[in-house]
Coordinates of C-alpha atoms and ligand atoms in Angstrom, one line a residue:
Chain A
A1153 CA -182.6 -1.6 25.9
A1154 CA -185.6 -2.0 23.6
R1155 CA -187.4 -4.8 21.8
A1156 CA -190.3 -6.1 19.7
V1157 CA -192.0 -9.3 20.3
D1158 CA -194.3 -10.6 17.1
A1159 CA -194.8 -6.9 16.3
V1160 CA -197.5 -6.8 13.5
K1161 CA -198.8 -3.4 12.1
T1162 CA -201.2 -3.3 9.3
Y1163 CA -202.8 -0.6 7.4
G1164 CA -206.2 -0.9 5.7
E1165 CA -208.2 -3.9 5.1
G1166 CA -208.9 -6.9 3.0
D1167 CA -207.1 -6.8 -0.4
A1168 CA -205.8 -3.3 0.2
A1169 CA -204.1 -4.3 3.3
V1170 CA -200.4 -3.3 3.8
H1171 CA -198.5 -5.4 5.9
A1172 CA -196.0 -2.7 7.1
L1173 CA -194.8 -5.2 10.0
A1174 CA -195.6 -8.8 9.5
G1175 CA -194.4 -10.3 12.7
V1176 CA -191.1 -8.9 13.9
T1177 CA -189.2 -10.1 17.0
V1178 CA -186.1 -8.2 17.6
E1179 CA -183.7 -7.0 20.4
F1180 CA -181.8 -3.7 20.5
P1181 CA -179.3 -4.3 23.2
T1182 CA -178.1 -1.7 25.6
N1183 CA -174.9 0.1 25.1
R1184 CA -174.9 -1.3 21.3
F1185 CA -175.1 0.5 18.1
T1186 CA -177.7 -1.3 15.9
A1187 CA -178.3 -0.7 12.3
I1188 CA -181.5 -1.7 10.3
M1189 CA -181.3 -1.8 6.5
G1190 CA -183.8 -2.9 3.8
P1191 CA -185.6 -1.8 0.7
S1192 CA -187.8 1.2 0.4
G1193 CA -191.2 0.4 2.0
S1194 CA -189.9 -2.7 3.9
G1195 CA -190.9 -1.3 7.3
K1196 CA -188.0 0.3 8.9
S1197 CA -189.5 3.6 9.8
T1198 CA -192.7 1.8 11.0
L1199 CA -190.6 -0.5 13.3
M1200 CA -188.6 2.4 14.8
Q1201 CA -191.7 4.4 15.6
C1202 CA -193.7 1.3 17.1
V1203 CA -190.6 0.5 19.3
A1204 CA -190.2 4.1 20.4
G1205 CA -193.8 4.6 21.3
L1206 CA -194.6 7.0 18.5
D1207 CA -197.0 4.5 16.8
R1208 CA -199.2 1.8 18.0
L1209 CA -198.8 -2.0 16.9
S1210 CA -201.7 -3.8 15.6
S1211 CA -200.9 -6.7 17.6
G1212 CA -197.6 -7.8 19.4
L1213 CA -195.4 -6.1 22.3
A1214 CA -193.1 -3.3 22.3
Y1215 CA -190.7 -2.6 25.2
I1216 CA -188.6 0.3 26.3
G1217 CA -186.6 -1.6 29.0
D1218 CA -189.0 -3.3 31.1
T1219 CA -191.9 -1.2 30.2
E1220 CA -194.4 -2.7 27.8
L1221 CA -195.8 0.3 25.6
G1222 CA -199.0 -1.1 24.9
G1223 CA -199.9 -0.7 28.7
L1224 CA -199.3 3.1 28.3
N1225 CA -201.7 6.0 27.8
K1226 CA -200.9 8.8 25.7
T1227 CA -199.6 11.0 28.4
Q1228 CA -197.4 8.2 29.9
L1229 CA -196.0 7.5 26.2
T1230 CA -195.2 11.2 26.0
L1231 CA -193.6 11.3 29.2
L1232 CA -191.4 8.2 28.6
R1233 CA -190.4 9.5 25.2
R1234 CA -189.3 12.9 26.5
D1235 CA -187.4 11.6 29.4
R1236 CA -185.8 8.6 27.8
L1237 CA -185.5 8.7 24.1
G1238 CA -184.0 10.7 21.3
F1239 CA -185.4 10.7 17.7
I1240 CA -184.1 11.8 14.5
F1241 CA -186.7 11.8 12.2
Q1242 CA -186.3 10.8 8.3
Q1243 CA -188.3 14.3 7.6
Y1244 CA -186.3 16.1 10.4
N1245 CA -189.6 17.6 11.8
L1246 CA -188.2 20.8 12.8
I1247 CA -190.2 23.5 14.1
P1248 CA -190.1 26.4 11.4
T1249 CA -190.7 29.1 13.8
L1250 CA -187.6 28.3 16.2
T1251 CA -184.1 28.8 15.4
A1252 CA -181.4 26.1 15.1
Q1253 CA -180.6 26.8 18.8
E1254 CA -184.1 26.6 19.8
N1255 CA -184.9 23.5 17.9
I1256 CA -181.9 21.7 19.2
L1257 CA -182.8 22.6 22.9
L1258 CA -186.6 22.0 22.7
P1259 CA -186.5 18.6 24.0
L1260 CA -184.6 19.8 27.4
T1261 CA -186.8 23.0 27.3
L1262 CA -190.0 20.9 27.3
A1263 CA -188.6 18.7 30.0
G1264 CA -187.7 21.9 32.1
E1265 CA -183.9 20.8 32.3
D1266 CA -180.7 22.8 31.5
P1267 CA -178.5 21.8 28.9
D1268 CA -175.0 20.6 29.7
R1269 CA -173.4 23.7 28.1
Q1270 CA -170.1 22.1 27.1
W1271 CA -171.7 18.8 25.7
F1272 CA -174.2 21.4 23.5
D1273 CA -171.0 23.2 22.3
T1274 CA -169.2 19.7 21.5
I1275 CA -172.4 18.5 19.5
V1276 CA -172.8 21.9 17.7
S1277 CA -169.3 22.0 16.5
T1278 CA -169.3 18.1 15.5
V1279 CA -172.4 18.9 13.3
R1280 CA -170.8 22.2 12.3
L1281 CA -173.5 24.5 12.9
T1282 CA -171.7 27.0 15.3
D1283 CA -172.2 29.9 13.1
R1284 CA -175.9 29.0 11.9
L1285 CA -177.6 28.6 15.4
G1286 CA -179.7 31.8 14.9
N1287 CA -181.1 30.7 11.5
L1288 CA -184.6 29.5 11.0
P1289 CA -184.9 26.2 9.1
S1290 CA -186.0 27.7 6.0
Q1291 CA -182.6 29.6 5.8
L1292 CA -180.8 26.3 6.1
S1293 CA -179.8 23.9 3.4
G1294 CA -181.4 20.3 3.5
G1295 CA -178.2 18.8 5.0
Q1296 CA -178.1 21.8 7.6
Q1297 CA -181.5 21.0 8.6
Q1298 CA -180.8 17.1 9.0
R1299 CA -177.8 18.3 11.3
V1300 CA -180.0 20.4 13.5
A1301 CA -182.3 17.2 13.7
V1302 CA -179.1 15.2 14.7
A1303 CA -178.0 17.7 17.4
R1304 CA -181.5 17.7 18.9
A1305 CA -181.3 14.1 19.7
L1306 CA -177.7 14.1 20.9
V1307 CA -177.9 17.0 23.2
P1308 CA -180.2 15.4 26.0
R1309 CA -178.0 12.2 26.2
P1310 CA -181.1 10.1 26.1
D1311 CA -181.1 6.5 27.2
I1312 CA -181.8 5.3 23.6
I1313 CA -181.3 7.3 20.3
F1314 CA -183.3 6.0 17.3
A1315 CA -182.1 7.6 14.1
D1316 CA -184.1 7.2 10.9
E1317 CA -181.6 7.6 8.0
P1318 CA -179.6 10.4 10.0
T1319 CA -177.0 11.2 7.2
G1320 CA -179.1 10.4 4.0
A1321 CA -178.9 14.2 3.1
L1322 CA -175.2 14.6 4.1
D1323 CA -171.9 14.7 1.9
S1324 CA -169.7 11.7 2.9
Q1325 CA -167.2 13.7 5.0
T1326 CA -170.1 15.2 7.2
G1327 CA -171.8 11.8 7.4
I1328 CA -168.4 10.1 8.5
E1329 CA -168.0 13.0 11.3
I1330 CA -171.5 12.3 12.7
L1331 CA -171.2 8.6 12.5
S1332 CA -167.8 8.7 14.3
F1333 CA -169.3 10.9 17.0
M1334 CA -172.1 8.2 17.4
R1335 CA -169.6 5.5 17.7
R1336 CA -167.7 7.1 20.3
A1337 CA -170.9 7.9 22.0
V1338 CA -171.7 4.3 22.3
D1339 CA -168.2 3.3 23.1
E1340 CA -167.3 6.0 25.7
A1341 CA -170.5 7.5 26.8
G1342 CA -172.7 4.6 27.5
Q1343 CA -175.3 5.5 24.6
T1344 CA -177.5 3.2 22.9
I1345 CA -178.2 3.9 19.2
V1346 CA -180.8 2.2 16.7
M1347 CA -180.2 3.6 13.0
V1348 CA -182.0 3.1 10.1
T1349 CA -179.9 3.5 7.0
H1350 CA -179.6 2.7 3.3
D1351 CA -176.0 3.3 3.1
P1352 CA -173.7 0.1 3.6
H1353 CA -171.0 2.6 4.8
A1354 CA -173.0 4.2 7.4
A1355 CA -174.1 0.4 8.5
S1356 CA -170.5 -0.4 9.0
Y1357 CA -170.3 1.7 12.2
A1358 CA -172.8 -0.4 14.0
D1359 CA -172.2 -3.7 16.2
N1360 CA -174.9 -5.6 14.3
V1361 CA -177.0 -5.1 11.2
L1362 CA -180.6 -6.2 10.9
F1363 CA -182.0 -6.7 7.4
L1364 CA -185.8 -6.0 6.9
A1365 CA -187.7 -6.9 3.7
D1366 CA -191.8 -7.0 3.5
G1367 CA -192.2 -6.3 7.2
Q1368 CA -190.0 -9.1 8.5
I1369 CA -186.4 -9.5 9.7
I1370 CA -184.9 -11.8 7.3
D1371 CA -181.1 -11.6 8.3
S1372 CA -178.6 -10.2 10.7
M1373 CA -174.8 -9.5 10.4
P1374 CA -172.7 -8.7 13.4
D1375 CA -169.6 -6.8 13.1
P1376 CA -170.0 -5.6 9.7
T1377 CA -167.5 -4.4 7.5
T1378 CA -168.0 -2.4 4.1
Chain K
A797 CA -180.0 24.1 -22.2
A798 CA -179.3 26.1 -19.3
R799 CA -176.4 28.0 -17.9
A800 CA -175.4 30.6 -15.3
V801 CA -173.0 33.6 -15.8
D802 CA -171.1 35.1 -12.9
A803 CA -174.0 34.0 -10.7
V804 CA -174.1 35.5 -7.2
K805 CA -176.6 34.9 -4.4
T806 CA -176.0 36.5 -0.9
Y807 CA -178.1 36.2 2.1
G808 CA -177.9 38.5 4.9
E809 CA -175.5 41.6 5.2
G810 CA -172.2 42.5 6.6
D811 CA -170.5 40.0 8.8
A812 CA -173.5 37.8 8.8
A813 CA -173.7 37.6 5.0
V814 CA -173.7 34.1 3.8
H815 CA -172.4 33.8 0.2
A816 CA -174.7 30.8 -1.0
L817 CA -173.1 31.6 -4.6
A818 CA -170.0 33.4 -5.0
G819 CA -169.5 33.9 -8.8
V820 CA -170.7 30.7 -10.9
T821 CA -170.3 30.4 -14.4
V822 CA -171.4 27.0 -15.7
E823 CA -173.1 25.4 -18.6
F824 CA -175.6 22.5 -18.5
P825 CA -175.6 21.0 -22.0
T826 CA -178.7 19.9 -23.9
N827 CA -179.3 16.1 -24.1
R828 CA -176.8 15.6 -21.5
F829 CA -176.8 14.3 -17.8
T830 CA -174.8 16.8 -15.5
A831 CA -174.2 16.1 -11.9
I832 CA -173.3 18.5 -9.2
M833 CA -171.5 17.3 -6.0
G834 CA -170.3 19.4 -3.0
P835 CA -170.2 19.6 0.8
S836 CA -173.5 20.5 2.7
G837 CA -174.1 24.0 2.4
S838 CA -172.0 24.6 -0.6
G839 CA -174.7 26.0 -2.8
K840 CA -176.0 23.3 -4.9
S841 CA -179.7 23.7 -4.3
T842 CA -179.2 27.5 -4.6
L843 CA -177.6 27.1 -8.1
M844 CA -180.3 24.7 -9.2
Q845 CA -183.1 27.0 -7.8
C846 CA -181.5 30.2 -9.6
V847 CA -181.0 28.4 -12.8
A848 CA -184.5 26.9 -12.8
G849 CA -186.2 30.3 -12.1
L850 CA -187.4 29.3 -8.4
D851 CA -185.3 32.1 -6.9
R852 CA -183.6 35.3 -7.9
L853 CA -179.9 35.9 -8.2
S854 CA -178.3 38.8 -6.2
S855 CA -176.1 39.5 -9.4
G856 CA -175.1 37.8 -12.7
L857 CA -177.4 36.0 -15.3
A858 CA -179.3 32.7 -15.6
Y859 CA -180.6 31.3 -19.0
I860 CA -183.0 28.7 -19.9
G861 CA -182.2 28.2 -23.5
D862 CA -181.8 31.7 -24.8
T863 CA -184.3 33.2 -22.1
E864 CA -182.5 35.4 -19.6
L865 CA -184.5 34.8 -16.4
G866 CA -183.8 38.1 -14.8
G867 CA -185.9 39.8 -17.6
L868 CA -189.1 37.6 -16.8
N869 CA -191.8 38.7 -14.3
K870 CA -193.3 36.3 -11.9
T871 CA -196.1 35.3 -14.2
Q872 CA -193.7 34.6 -17.0
L873 CA -191.5 32.7 -14.8
T874 CA -194.3 30.4 -13.6
L875 CA -195.4 29.7 -17.2
L876 CA -191.6 28.8 -18.2
R877 CA -191.2 26.6 -15.6
R878 CA -194.7 24.9 -16.1
D879 CA -194.1 24.4 -19.6
R880 CA -190.4 23.5 -20.2
L881 CA -188.9 22.3 -16.7
G882 CA -189.4 19.4 -14.3
F883 CA -188.1 19.7 -10.9
I884 CA -187.4 17.1 -8.2
F885 CA -187.2 19.0 -4.7
Q886 CA -184.8 17.9 -2.1
Q887 CA -187.8 18.0 0.4
Y888 CA -190.3 16.6 -2.3
N889 CA -192.7 19.1 -1.6
L890 CA -195.8 17.0 -2.3
I891 CA -199.4 18.2 -1.9
P892 CA -200.6 16.4 1.2
T893 CA -204.1 16.4 0.2
L894 CA -203.8 14.9 -3.2
T895 CA -203.1 11.2 -3.7
A896 CA -199.8 9.8 -5.3
Q897 CA -201.6 9.6 -8.8
E898 CA -202.7 13.3 -8.4
N899 CA -199.3 14.5 -7.1
I900 CA -197.7 12.7 -10.4
L901 CA -200.2 14.3 -12.7
L902 CA -200.4 17.9 -11.1
P903 CA -198.0 19.4 -13.6
L904 CA -199.9 18.3 -16.5
T905 CA -203.3 19.0 -15.1
L906 CA -202.1 22.7 -14.1
A907 CA -200.7 23.0 -17.8
G908 CA -204.2 21.8 -19.1
E909 CA -202.6 18.8 -20.8
D910 CA -203.3 15.1 -21.0
P911 CA -200.8 12.5 -19.8
D912 CA -199.3 10.0 -22.2
R913 CA -201.0 7.1 -20.9
Q914 CA -198.3 4.6 -21.7
W915 CA -195.4 6.9 -20.6
F916 CA -197.2 7.3 -17.3
D917 CA -197.7 3.7 -16.7
T918 CA -193.9 3.0 -17.7
I919 CA -192.6 5.6 -15.1
V920 CA -195.1 4.3 -12.3
S921 CA -193.9 1.0 -12.7
T922 CA -190.2 2.0 -12.9
V923 CA -190.5 3.8 -9.7
R924 CA -192.6 0.8 -8.4
L925 CA -195.8 2.7 -7.4
T926 CA -198.3 1.0 -9.2
D927 CA -200.3 -0.3 -6.4
R928 CA -200.0 2.7 -4.2
L929 CA -201.3 5.3 -6.5
G930 CA -204.5 5.9 -4.5
N931 CA -202.7 6.9 -1.3
L932 CA -202.0 10.1 0.4
P933 CA -198.3 11.2 1.0
S934 CA -198.9 10.6 4.7
Q935 CA -199.6 6.8 4.0
L936 CA -196.4 6.5 2.0
S937 CA -192.6 5.6 3.2
G938 CA -190.0 8.4 3.1
G939 CA -188.8 6.6 0.1
Q940 CA -192.1 6.2 -1.6
Q941 CA -192.7 9.7 -1.4
Q942 CA -189.5 10.5 -3.0
R943 CA -190.3 8.3 -5.8
V944 CA -193.6 10.3 -6.2
A945 CA -191.5 13.5 -6.6
V946 CA -189.5 11.6 -9.3
A947 CA -192.2 10.4 -11.2
R948 CA -193.9 13.8 -11.1
A949 CA -191.0 15.5 -12.9
L950 CA -190.6 12.6 -15.4
V951 CA -194.1 12.1 -16.8
P952 CA -194.4 15.6 -18.6
R953 CA -191.1 15.0 -20.5
P954 CA -189.9 18.5 -19.9
D955 CA -187.0 20.2 -21.7
I956 CA -184.8 20.1 -18.7
I957 CA -185.2 18.1 -15.4
F958 CA -183.5 19.6 -12.2
A959 CA -183.3 16.8 -9.7
D960 CA -182.0 17.7 -6.1
E961 CA -181.0 14.4 -4.5
P962 CA -183.3 12.2 -6.2
T963 CA -182.1 9.1 -4.8
G964 CA -181.3 10.2 -1.3
A965 CA -183.9 8.4 0.6
L966 CA -183.8 5.1 -1.7
D967 CA -182.2 1.7 -1.1
S968 CA -179.4 1.1 -3.6
Q969 CA -181.5 -1.3 -5.9
T970 CA -184.4 1.3 -6.3
G971 CA -181.9 4.1 -6.9
I972 CA -180.4 2.1 -9.5
E973 CA -183.5 1.6 -11.3
I974 CA -184.2 5.2 -11.4
L975 CA -180.7 6.4 -12.3
S976 CA -180.6 3.8 -15.1
F977 CA -184.0 5.0 -16.4
M978 CA -182.8 8.5 -16.3
R979 CA -179.7 7.8 -18.2
R980 CA -181.9 6.0 -20.9
A981 CA -184.2 9.0 -21.2
V982 CA -181.1 11.1 -21.9
D983 CA -179.6 8.5 -24.3
E984 CA -183.0 7.5 -26.3
A985 CA -185.4 10.1 -25.5
G986 CA -183.7 13.4 -25.9
Q987 CA -183.9 14.4 -22.1
T988 CA -181.6 16.9 -20.4
I989 CA -181.0 16.4 -16.7
V990 CA -179.0 18.3 -14.3
M991 CA -178.8 16.3 -10.9
V992 CA -177.6 17.4 -7.1
T993 CA -176.2 14.2 -5.6
H994 CA -173.8 13.5 -2.4
D995 CA -173.6 9.8 -3.9
P996 CA -170.8 9.0 -6.2
H997 CA -172.4 6.0 -7.6
A998 CA -175.2 8.2 -8.6
A999 CA -172.7 10.8 -10.0
S1000 CA -171.4 7.9 -12.2
Y1001 CA -174.4 7.9 -14.4
A1002 CA -173.7 11.3 -15.5
D1003 CA -171.9 12.7 -18.5
N1004 CA -170.2 15.5 -16.4
V1005 CA -169.7 15.9 -12.6
L1006 CA -169.2 19.4 -11.3
F1007 CA -167.8 20.1 -7.8
L1008 CA -169.2 23.1 -5.9
A1009 CA -167.6 24.4 -2.7
D1010 CA -168.4 27.5 -0.6
G1011 CA -170.6 28.8 -3.6
Q1012 CA -167.9 28.3 -6.3
I1013 CA -167.3 25.7 -8.9
I1014 CA -164.0 24.2 -8.0
D1015 CA -163.4 21.5 -10.5
S1016 CA -165.3 19.2 -13.1
M1017 CA -164.8 15.5 -14.1
P1018 CA -166.0 14.4 -17.5
D1019 CA -167.2 10.7 -18.0
P1020 CA -167.0 9.6 -14.3
T1021 CA -166.6 6.2 -13.1
T1022 CA -167.0 5.2 -9.5
Ligands
ATP773 N1 -182.8 32.1 3.4 C1 -181.6 32.0 3.6 N2 -180.9 32.9 4.6 C2 -179.5 32.5 5.1 N3 -178.9 31.5 4.4 C3 -179.3 30.9 3.5 C4 -180.8 30.9 3.2 N4 -181.0 30.0 2.3 C5 -179.8 29.2 2.1 N5 -178.9 29.6 2.9 C6 -177.5 29.3 3.0 O1 -176.9 29.3 1.9 C7 -175.9 28.1 1.7 C8 -176.3 27.2 0.4 O2 -177.4 26.5 0.7 P1 -177.8 25.3 -0.1 O3 -179.2 24.9 0.1 O4 -177.7 25.7 -1.9 O5 -176.8 24.3 0.0 P2 -176.6 22.7 -0.7 O6 -175.2 22.8 -1.2 O7 -177.7 22.3 -1.2 O8 -176.5 21.9 0.7 P3 -177.2 20.4 1.3 O9 -176.2 19.4 0.5 O10 -177.0 20.5 2.8 O11 -178.6 20.4 0.7 C9 -176.2 27.3 3.0 O12 -175.0 27.9 3.9 C10 -177.3 27.9 3.4 O13 -177.6 27.9 5.0
ATP774 N1 -201.0 5.4 7.1 C1 -200.5 4.3 6.1 N2 -201.4 3.8 5.4 C2 -201.2 2.9 4.5 N3 -200.0 2.2 4.3 C3 -199.0 2.8 5.0 C4 -199.2 4.0 6.2 N4 -198.0 4.4 6.6 C5 -197.2 3.8 6.0 N5 -197.5 2.6 5.0 C6 -197.0 1.5 4.4 O1 -196.2 0.6 5.3 C7 -195.1 0.1 4.6 C8 -193.8 0.6 5.5 O2 -193.4 1.9 5.6 P1 -192.1 2.2 6.3 O3 -192.3 3.7 6.4 O4 -191.9 1.6 7.7 O5 -191.0 2.0 5.3 P2 -189.5 2.1 5.2 O6 -188.8 0.9 5.2 O7 -189.2 3.1 6.2 O8 -189.3 2.8 3.7 P3 -188.1 4.0 3.2 O9 -186.9 3.3 3.3 O10 -188.9 4.4 2.0 O11 -188.1 5.0 4.3 C9 -194.9 1.0 3.5 O12 -195.3 0.1 2.2 C10 -195.9 2.2 3.3 O13 -196.4 2.7 2.4
MG775 MG1 -188.6 5.3 6.3
MG776 MG1 -179.4 21.1 -1.0

């Protein structure tokens, strides 16, 4: 579904250079749930953002399907992301002036499409926000804001969902419900999910876990159990 | 060190009212490490913010030492927080235009005080930011930003540190180092810490764990072990 070939991302120059990605070649298979773990600062968010077309590599290639992202201009990248990808950001990135419902529906609104009403209700009840849809982000707890971000990525049923620590602010029960839902979406609804997490329990829902350190893949573990 | 008596915080009115705190009476003992756990939306951040003077209760009393916060005006609250409290926010709340070092030193700068140079170096090396002090928040990973927020609260050695999920974005190794440091600060440096967490492993560093649900304390567990 997505892959990186010799991906390099460097910030700064000379002695101050930060090698966020130091040569990453990795495949995120279609209809699979892939987890990425690694120390803080090891390049997980950078890898996700470069493969999802939110950032440019310094060198190397990033693919969504057969499309090489380096060959797209900004407008083409925006359209590809809008039509094919869902993203759960580490910092949520909710629009402060829109309600929870408006934030959740924003990708479809921008694409000019109508939501599947039943699917919307299913997801809103899974993330337990049914009675908070009219609130602004500032009126929601940290975990409630994260759940809005999760719902926003799930509702359009994109080809690939990139989730950057989607359960970090949630108590274990809520986290389990969301991870189980994502597992079912892969098993029953053809979803492809790539998830960054620090939580080994969350990683246990994946089909494969990749381990990143200092901008490189150092290990992988198929069929993880906690 | 701090306490709440019949604390009530209600948002909205009538059927739409949200009872964030529904009558909380709790003590956070001096020179102890108290953890607060509970489901997403149960009132943890609200309790911390009201006891730390960052928000007003709808009814009931909040104390820092013998000072009842409802009797203070905005200026007095600001000075009390500045001089006596440290806060690690769930969303970090870093100043985007200041470097990591400037963000960490901001409370002391605002108080017109000089940092203890050795203590600063100790904390910066504990949170492993020694070579990133010159970067802006936008140039740091999610976990690195959280570590800036942690360091900022620890450097002034305030009377009480209120930490809202201080290790949520960190890999387990980094989280362990920060929690061990906080434990030592309580055991060896007279620190008082109140920490909200979703992570039972983090809570195991505390002397007592309080459980919140639907705006009320429902249980407490002294000397927790994982
Ligand atoms: N301005 C507001 N208007 C309406 N409801 C609010 C407002 N601020 C907070 N709330 C609600 O108060 C309740 C408690 O919020 P709080 O942030 O204390 O929860 P929490 O326990 O910290 O949750 P989390 O674990 O998700 O961070 C939540 O239901 C939240 O939506
Ligand atoms: N604009 C930038 N300038 C300099 N360095 C940067 C910039 N953006 C990111 N970095 C650095 O790149 C490295 C990888 O960052 P990344 O956000 O991918 O880490 P991460 O694995 O997601 O960490 P975390 O678990 O803390 O979220 C980090 O050391 C980070 O500080
Ligand atoms: Mg990250
Ligand atoms: Mg909270």
